Short mmCIF file of C-alpha atoms and ligand atoms in Angstrom, two decimals:
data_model
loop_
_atom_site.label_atom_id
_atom_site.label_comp_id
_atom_site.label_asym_id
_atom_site.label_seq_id
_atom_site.Cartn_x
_atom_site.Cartn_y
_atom_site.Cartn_z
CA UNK A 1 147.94 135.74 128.65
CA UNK A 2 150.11 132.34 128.41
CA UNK A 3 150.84 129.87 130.65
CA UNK A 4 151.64 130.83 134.49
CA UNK A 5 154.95 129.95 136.28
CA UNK A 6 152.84 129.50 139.46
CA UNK A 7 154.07 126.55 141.90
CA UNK A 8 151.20 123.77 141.48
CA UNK A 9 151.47 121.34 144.47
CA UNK A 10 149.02 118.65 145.54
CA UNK A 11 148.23 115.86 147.92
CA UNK A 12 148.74 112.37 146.23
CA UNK A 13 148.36 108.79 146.53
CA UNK A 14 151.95 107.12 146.31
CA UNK A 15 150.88 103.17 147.11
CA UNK A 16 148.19 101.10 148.75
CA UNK A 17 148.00 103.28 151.86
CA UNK A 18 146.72 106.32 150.78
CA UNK A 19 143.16 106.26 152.62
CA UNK A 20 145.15 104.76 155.71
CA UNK A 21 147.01 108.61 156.45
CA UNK A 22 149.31 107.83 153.34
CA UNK A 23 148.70 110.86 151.29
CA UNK A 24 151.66 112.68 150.21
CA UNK A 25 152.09 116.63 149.66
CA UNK A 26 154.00 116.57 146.26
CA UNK A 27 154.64 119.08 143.15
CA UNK A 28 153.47 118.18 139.99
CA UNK A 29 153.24 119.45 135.87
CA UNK A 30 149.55 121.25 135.24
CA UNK A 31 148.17 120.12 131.58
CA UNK A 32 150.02 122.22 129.31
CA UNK A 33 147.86 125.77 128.76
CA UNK A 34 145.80 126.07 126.37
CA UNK A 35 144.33 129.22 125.35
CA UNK A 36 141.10 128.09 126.65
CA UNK A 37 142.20 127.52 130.11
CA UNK A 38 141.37 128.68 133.07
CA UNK A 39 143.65 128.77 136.01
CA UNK A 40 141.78 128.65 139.55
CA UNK A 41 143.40 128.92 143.31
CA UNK A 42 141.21 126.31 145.08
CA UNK A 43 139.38 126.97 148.42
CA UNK A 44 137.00 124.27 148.74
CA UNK A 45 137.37 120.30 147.32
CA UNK A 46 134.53 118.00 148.81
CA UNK A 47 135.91 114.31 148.76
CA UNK A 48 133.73 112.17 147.03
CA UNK A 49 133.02 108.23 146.97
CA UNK A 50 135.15 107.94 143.59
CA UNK A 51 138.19 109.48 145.29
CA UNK A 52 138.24 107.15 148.24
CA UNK A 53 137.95 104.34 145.63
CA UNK A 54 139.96 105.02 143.06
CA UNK A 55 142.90 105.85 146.18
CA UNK A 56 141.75 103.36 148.20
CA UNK A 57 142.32 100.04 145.22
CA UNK A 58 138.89 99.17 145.65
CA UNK A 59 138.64 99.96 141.56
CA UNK A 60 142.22 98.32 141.07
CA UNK A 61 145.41 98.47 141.87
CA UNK A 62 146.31 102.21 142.38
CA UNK A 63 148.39 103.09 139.56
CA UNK A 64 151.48 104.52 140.40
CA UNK A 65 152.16 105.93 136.90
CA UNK A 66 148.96 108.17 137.21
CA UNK A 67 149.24 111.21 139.14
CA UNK A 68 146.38 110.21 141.28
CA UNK A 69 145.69 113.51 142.57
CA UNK A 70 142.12 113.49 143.62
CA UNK A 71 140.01 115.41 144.57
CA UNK A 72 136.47 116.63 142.05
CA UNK A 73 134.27 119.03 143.60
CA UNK A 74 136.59 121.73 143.60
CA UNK A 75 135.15 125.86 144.40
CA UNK A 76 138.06 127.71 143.79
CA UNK A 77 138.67 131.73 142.35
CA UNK A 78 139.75 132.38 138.76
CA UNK A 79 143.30 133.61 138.70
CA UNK A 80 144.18 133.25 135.34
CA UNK A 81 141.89 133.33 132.20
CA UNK A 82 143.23 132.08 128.64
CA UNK A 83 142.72 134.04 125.71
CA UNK A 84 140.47 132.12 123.67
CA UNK A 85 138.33 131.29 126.34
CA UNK A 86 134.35 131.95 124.96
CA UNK A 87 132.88 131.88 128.30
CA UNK A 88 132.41 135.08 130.25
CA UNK A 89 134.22 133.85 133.36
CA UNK A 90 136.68 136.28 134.49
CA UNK A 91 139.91 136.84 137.17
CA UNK A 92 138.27 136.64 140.38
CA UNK A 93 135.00 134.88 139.93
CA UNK A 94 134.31 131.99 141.97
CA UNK A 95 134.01 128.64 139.94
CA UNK A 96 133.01 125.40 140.56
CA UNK A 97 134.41 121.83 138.23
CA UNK A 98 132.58 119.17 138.62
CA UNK A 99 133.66 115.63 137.99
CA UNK A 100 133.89 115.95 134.67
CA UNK A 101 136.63 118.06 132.95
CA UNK A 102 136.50 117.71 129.21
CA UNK A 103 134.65 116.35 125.93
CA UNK A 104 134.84 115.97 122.67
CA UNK A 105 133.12 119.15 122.60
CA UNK A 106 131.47 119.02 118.81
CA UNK A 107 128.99 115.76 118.83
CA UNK A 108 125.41 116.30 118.87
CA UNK A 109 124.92 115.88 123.22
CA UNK A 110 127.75 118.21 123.77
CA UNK A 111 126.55 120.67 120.87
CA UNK A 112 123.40 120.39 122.70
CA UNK A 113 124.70 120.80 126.55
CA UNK A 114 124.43 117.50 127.45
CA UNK A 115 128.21 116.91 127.49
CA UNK A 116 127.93 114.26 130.62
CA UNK A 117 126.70 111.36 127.98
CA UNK A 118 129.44 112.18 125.04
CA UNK A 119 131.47 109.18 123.83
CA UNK A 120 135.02 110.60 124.88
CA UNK A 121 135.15 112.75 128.38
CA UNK A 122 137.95 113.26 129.83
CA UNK A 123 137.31 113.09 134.01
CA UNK A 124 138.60 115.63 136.28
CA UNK A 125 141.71 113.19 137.85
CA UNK A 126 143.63 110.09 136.61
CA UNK A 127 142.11 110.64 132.95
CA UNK A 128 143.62 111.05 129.60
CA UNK A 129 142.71 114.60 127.09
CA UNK A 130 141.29 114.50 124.21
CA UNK A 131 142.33 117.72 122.85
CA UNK A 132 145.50 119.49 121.70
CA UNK A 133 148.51 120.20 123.41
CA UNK A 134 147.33 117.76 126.30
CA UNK A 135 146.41 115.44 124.58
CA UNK A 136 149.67 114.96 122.52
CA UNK A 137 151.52 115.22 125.83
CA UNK A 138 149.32 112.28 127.21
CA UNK A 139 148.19 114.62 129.84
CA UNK A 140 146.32 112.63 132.40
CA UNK A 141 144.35 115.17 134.72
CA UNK A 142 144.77 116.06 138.19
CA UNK A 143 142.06 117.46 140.48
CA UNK A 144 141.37 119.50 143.68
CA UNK A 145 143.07 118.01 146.51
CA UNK A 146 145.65 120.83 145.39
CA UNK A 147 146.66 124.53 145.68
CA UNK A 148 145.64 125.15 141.83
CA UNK A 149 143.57 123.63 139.24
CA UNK A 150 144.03 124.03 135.63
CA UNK A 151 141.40 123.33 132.99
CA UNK A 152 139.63 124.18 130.16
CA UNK A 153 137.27 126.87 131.06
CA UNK A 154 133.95 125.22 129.58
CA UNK A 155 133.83 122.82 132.32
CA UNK A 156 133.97 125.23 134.85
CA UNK A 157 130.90 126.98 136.03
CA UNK A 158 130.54 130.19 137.59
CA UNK A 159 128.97 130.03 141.21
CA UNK A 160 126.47 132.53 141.51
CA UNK A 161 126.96 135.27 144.13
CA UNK A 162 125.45 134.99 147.70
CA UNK A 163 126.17 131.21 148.27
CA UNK A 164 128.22 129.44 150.84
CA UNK A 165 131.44 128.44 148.64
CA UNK A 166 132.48 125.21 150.95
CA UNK A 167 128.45 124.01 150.69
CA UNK A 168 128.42 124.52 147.36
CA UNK A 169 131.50 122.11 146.94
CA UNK A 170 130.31 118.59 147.30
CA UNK A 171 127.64 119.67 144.83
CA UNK A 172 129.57 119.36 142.01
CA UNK A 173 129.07 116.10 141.97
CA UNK A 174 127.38 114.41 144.51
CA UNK A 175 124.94 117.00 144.18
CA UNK A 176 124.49 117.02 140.63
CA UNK A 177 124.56 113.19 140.22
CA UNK A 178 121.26 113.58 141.42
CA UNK A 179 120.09 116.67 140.54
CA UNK A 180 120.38 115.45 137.13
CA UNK A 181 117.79 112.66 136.91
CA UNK A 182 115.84 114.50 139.08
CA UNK A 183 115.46 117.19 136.44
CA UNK A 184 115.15 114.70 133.37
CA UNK A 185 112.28 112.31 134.78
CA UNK A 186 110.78 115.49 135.86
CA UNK A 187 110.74 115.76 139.81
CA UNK A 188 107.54 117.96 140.89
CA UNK A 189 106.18 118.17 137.48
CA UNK A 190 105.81 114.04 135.70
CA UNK A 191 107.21 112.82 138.64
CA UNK A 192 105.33 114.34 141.72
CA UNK A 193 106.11 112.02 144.20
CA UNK A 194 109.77 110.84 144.80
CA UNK A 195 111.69 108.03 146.23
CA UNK A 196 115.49 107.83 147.26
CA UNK A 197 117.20 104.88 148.32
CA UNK A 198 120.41 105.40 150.96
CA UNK A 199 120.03 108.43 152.90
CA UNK A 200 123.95 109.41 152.42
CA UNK A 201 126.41 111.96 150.58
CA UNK A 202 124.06 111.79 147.44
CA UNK A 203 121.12 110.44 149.32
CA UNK A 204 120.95 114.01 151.58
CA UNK A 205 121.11 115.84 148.09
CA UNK A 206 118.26 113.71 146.45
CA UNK A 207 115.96 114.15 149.69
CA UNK A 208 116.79 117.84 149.25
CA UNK A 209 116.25 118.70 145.36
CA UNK A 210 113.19 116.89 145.25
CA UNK A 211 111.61 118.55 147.82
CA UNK A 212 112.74 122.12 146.09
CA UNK A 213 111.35 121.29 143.00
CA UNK A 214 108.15 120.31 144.55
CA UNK A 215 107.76 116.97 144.68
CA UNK A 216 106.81 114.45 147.93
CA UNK A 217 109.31 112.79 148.73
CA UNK A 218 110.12 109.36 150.37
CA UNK A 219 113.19 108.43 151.82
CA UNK A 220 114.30 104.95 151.78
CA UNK A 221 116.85 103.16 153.62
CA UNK A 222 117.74 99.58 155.48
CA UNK A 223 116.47 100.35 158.85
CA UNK A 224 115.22 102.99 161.04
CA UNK A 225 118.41 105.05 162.10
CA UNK A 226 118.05 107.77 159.42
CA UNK A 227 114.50 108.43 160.01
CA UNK A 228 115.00 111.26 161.88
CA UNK A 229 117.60 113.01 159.33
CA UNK A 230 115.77 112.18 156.75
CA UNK A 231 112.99 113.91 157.88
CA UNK A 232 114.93 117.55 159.12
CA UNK A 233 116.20 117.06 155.33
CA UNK A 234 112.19 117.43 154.70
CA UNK A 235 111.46 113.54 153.32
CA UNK A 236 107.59 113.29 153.50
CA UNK A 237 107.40 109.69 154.17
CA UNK A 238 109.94 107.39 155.31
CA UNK A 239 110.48 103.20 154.29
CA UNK A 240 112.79 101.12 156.41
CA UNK A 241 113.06 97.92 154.01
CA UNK A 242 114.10 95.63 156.90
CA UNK A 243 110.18 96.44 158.27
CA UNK A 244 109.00 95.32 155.14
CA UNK A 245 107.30 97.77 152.22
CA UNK A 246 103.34 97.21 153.21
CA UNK A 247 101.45 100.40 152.46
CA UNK A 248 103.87 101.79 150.70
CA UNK A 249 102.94 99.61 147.16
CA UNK A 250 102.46 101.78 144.12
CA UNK A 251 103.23 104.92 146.02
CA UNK A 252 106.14 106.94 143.61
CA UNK A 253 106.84 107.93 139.91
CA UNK A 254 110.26 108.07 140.70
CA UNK A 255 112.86 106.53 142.70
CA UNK A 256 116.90 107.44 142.60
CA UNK A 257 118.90 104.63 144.22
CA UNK A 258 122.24 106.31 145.10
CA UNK A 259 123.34 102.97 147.01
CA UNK A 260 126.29 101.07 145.88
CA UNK A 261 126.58 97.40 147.04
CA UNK A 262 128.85 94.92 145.19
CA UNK A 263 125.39 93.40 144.40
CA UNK A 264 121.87 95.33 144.49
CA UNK A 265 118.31 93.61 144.26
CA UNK A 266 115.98 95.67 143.04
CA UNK A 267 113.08 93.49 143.14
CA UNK A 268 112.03 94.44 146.61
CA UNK A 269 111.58 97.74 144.97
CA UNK A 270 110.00 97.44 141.96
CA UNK A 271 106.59 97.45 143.82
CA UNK A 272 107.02 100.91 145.02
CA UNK A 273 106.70 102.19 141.62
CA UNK A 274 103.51 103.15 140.33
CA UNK A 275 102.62 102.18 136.40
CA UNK A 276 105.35 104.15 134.23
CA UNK A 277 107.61 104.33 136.75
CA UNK A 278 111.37 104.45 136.71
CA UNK A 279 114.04 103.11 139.28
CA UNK A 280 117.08 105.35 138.46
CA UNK A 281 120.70 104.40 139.71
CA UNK A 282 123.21 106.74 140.33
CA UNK A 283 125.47 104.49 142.20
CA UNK A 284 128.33 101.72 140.61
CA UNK A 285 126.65 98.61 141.20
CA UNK A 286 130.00 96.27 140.46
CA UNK A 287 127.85 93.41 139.49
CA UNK A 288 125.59 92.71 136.92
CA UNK A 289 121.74 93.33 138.13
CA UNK A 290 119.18 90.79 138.00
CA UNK A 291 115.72 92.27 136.91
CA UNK A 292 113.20 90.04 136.72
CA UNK A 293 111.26 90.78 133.01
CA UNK A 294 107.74 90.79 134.77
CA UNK A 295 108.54 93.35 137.33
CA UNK A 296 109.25 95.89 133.87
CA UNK A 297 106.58 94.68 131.73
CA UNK A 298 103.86 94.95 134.36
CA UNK A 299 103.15 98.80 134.69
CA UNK A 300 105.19 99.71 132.08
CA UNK A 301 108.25 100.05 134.49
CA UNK A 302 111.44 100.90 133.59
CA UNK A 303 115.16 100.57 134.93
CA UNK A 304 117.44 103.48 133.98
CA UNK A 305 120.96 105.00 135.01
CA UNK A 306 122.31 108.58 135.19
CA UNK A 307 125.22 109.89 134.89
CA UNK A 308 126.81 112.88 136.70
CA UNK A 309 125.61 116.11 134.46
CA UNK A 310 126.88 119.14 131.81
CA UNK A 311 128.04 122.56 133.11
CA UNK A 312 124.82 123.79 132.01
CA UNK A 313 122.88 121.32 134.65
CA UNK A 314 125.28 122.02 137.21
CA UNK A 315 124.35 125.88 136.73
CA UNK A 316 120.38 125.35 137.01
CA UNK A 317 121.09 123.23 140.54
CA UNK A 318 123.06 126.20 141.72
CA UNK A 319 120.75 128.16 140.33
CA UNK A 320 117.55 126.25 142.52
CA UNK A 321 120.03 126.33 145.43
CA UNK A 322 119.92 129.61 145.31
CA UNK A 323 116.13 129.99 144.86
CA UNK A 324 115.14 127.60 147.74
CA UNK A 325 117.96 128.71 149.86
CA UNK A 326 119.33 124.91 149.84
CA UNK A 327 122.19 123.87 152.29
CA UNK A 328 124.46 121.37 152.54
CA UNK A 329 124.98 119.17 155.73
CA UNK A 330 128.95 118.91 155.27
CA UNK A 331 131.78 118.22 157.62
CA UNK A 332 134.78 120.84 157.24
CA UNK A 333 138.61 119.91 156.83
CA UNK A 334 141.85 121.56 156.61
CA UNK A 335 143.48 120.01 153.95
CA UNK A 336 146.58 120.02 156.17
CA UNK A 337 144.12 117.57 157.75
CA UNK A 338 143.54 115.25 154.90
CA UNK A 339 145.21 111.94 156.18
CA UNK A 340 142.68 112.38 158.92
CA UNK A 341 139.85 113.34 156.62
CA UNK A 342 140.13 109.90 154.15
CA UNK A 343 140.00 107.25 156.82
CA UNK A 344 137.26 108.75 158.51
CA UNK A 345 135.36 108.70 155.17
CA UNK A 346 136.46 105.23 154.16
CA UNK A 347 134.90 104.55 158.32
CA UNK A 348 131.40 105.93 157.11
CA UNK A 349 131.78 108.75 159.30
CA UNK A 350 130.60 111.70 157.05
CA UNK A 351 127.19 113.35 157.93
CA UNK A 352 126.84 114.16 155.14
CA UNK A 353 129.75 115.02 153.26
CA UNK A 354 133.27 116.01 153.83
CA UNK A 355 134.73 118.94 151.87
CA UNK A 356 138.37 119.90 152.55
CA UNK A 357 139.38 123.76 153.33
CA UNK A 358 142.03 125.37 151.94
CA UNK A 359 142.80 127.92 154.38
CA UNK A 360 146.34 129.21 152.84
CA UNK A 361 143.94 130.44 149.41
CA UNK A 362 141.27 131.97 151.82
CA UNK A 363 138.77 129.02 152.35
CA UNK A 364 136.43 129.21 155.64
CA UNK A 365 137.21 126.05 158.16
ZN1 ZN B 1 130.90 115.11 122.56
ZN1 ZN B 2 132.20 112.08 142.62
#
């Protein structure tokens, strides 16, 4: 089957008050198909951190040139399925895109699913192809904060049956932003006992996953206010860092810092790790860090970043979520609702994440 004629309308940032209840309901141009598209009517889009900043300025000027529809953690049901598409997704499954939305699709990490660390992705909104049609059209993607979502269908990854659709949302990439170093520094297995600094959107996910794949886990944060989430979200042990880190020394293999100040010091939490540990940040520190060497050299520590992860990670979280029966704690939205829903965010208000409902295609409120 070719291209659709269906009516593809989204909400949009126009200027510099977008967050403030400035979001526009506009139409706009899909990519052009491609035979290995996938068209999908979206239910669910959790807003994410990178939405509210890339509307918000806080990255730059919003560019009004870009289409700046938003929106990357989009469940949504397969409507339309391109004829070259290798995957065995079909009309009707339910889907889930992450933040990324292409690759280059033939170097050795994406060859090897590990397409979240090739040199040319293409991100689900404001982002240029790399491939074909799109590309030569200087397509520059739009996301989920629509009715309809058009991609190519390797990015898109089939949600298995049996799981909340609007929970499984803000997964896609707050979720699997830390799911992802979680799995490659071995949570439960190398690394059996866990850190996580920020108890937040991808703090609440960290504290979960690690405790599904087995490991202890210690939640981290400035004072005492999220001790008591943090432990319903099943965090062994809990740090306030304004009370100071005593008894805690040399207690964790691992630690994922999901916060993201303009400027982070790690030093006060180098300590925690124990000898070949690694501090892993998930989070867009805007400044440059400041490690001191000894605090690496002593212990054989080690300062490392993640980013996001491939369709094929984002498969074996859902796959664990199902396993371990894993919930998110998320706020629901109509997106009728969404000049409500982005101020709110921008006022810290989520507990823990916000995912917009698209009631019109059939979402749940
Ligand atoms: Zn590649
Ligand atoms: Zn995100």
């Amino acid at each position: 089957m070719s291209s659709s004629d269906r009516n593809f309308e989204g909400w949009a940032g126009v200027d510099d008050r977008a967050t403030k209840g400035g979001m526009v309901l506009k139409q706009f141009q899909p990519k052009p198909w491609d035979d290995n598209d996938i068209e999908v009517k979206v239910l669910y889009c959790g807003i994410c951190g990178s939405d509210v900043h890339s509307l918000s300025g806080s990255w730059g000027p919003l560019d009004p040139s870009k289409p700046n529809i938003c929106g990357h953690e989009i469940v949504g049901q397969v409507v339309q399925v391109g004829t070259k598409v290798d995957t065995s997704v079909k009309v009707g499954d339910y889907v889930g895109i992450g933040a990324q939305s292409d690759s280059c699709r033939q170097c050795e990490w994406c060859l090897n699913g590990e397409e979240e660390v090739c040199a040319s992705i293409t991100w689900t909104m404001n982002s240029p192809f790399q491939h074909g049609n799109a590309k030569a059209a200087g397509f520059i993607s739009c996301g989920g904060f629509a009715n309809y979502w058009r991609g190519p269908a390797q990015f898109a990854v089939k949600v298995p049956d049996g799981l909340d659709l609007g929970s499984v949302a803000p997964m896609l990439c707050g979720g699997i932003t830390v799911y992802s170093p979680l799995e490659q520094y071995g949570a439960g297995t190398r690394a059996k006992r866990v850190g996580v600094i920020g108890i937040g959107g991808l703090g609440h996910y960290a504290v979960l996953f690690a405790k599904a794949m087995g490991a202890e886990v210690t939640a981290i944060s400035r004072g005492t206010d999220k001790m008591e989430d943090a432990k319903k979200l099943g965090a062994d042990k809990y740090i306030a860092m304004s009370e100071g880190i005593k008894g805690h020394e040399n207690s964790v293999d691992l630690i994922i810092c999901t916060i993201n100040p303009d400027t982070l010091d790690v030093l006060p939490y180098m300590p925690l790790l124990r000898p070949h540990g690694t501090l892993c940040l998930v989070g867009i520190v805007r400044n440059p860090l400041s490690v001191p060497c000894f605090s690496l050299i002593s212990g054989n520590r080690r300062v490392a970043g993640s980013n996001v992860g491939s369709p094929a990670a984002i498969g074996r979280m859902l796959q664990l979520v199902v396993d371990k029966k894993i919930e998110s704690w998320v706020q629901r939205w109509s997106f009728n609702d969404i000049n409500k829903a982005l101020p709110a965010f921008e006022e810290g208000k989520p507990r823990f994440r916000f995912v917009m409902v698209n009631t019109e295609n059939g979402g749940k409120l």
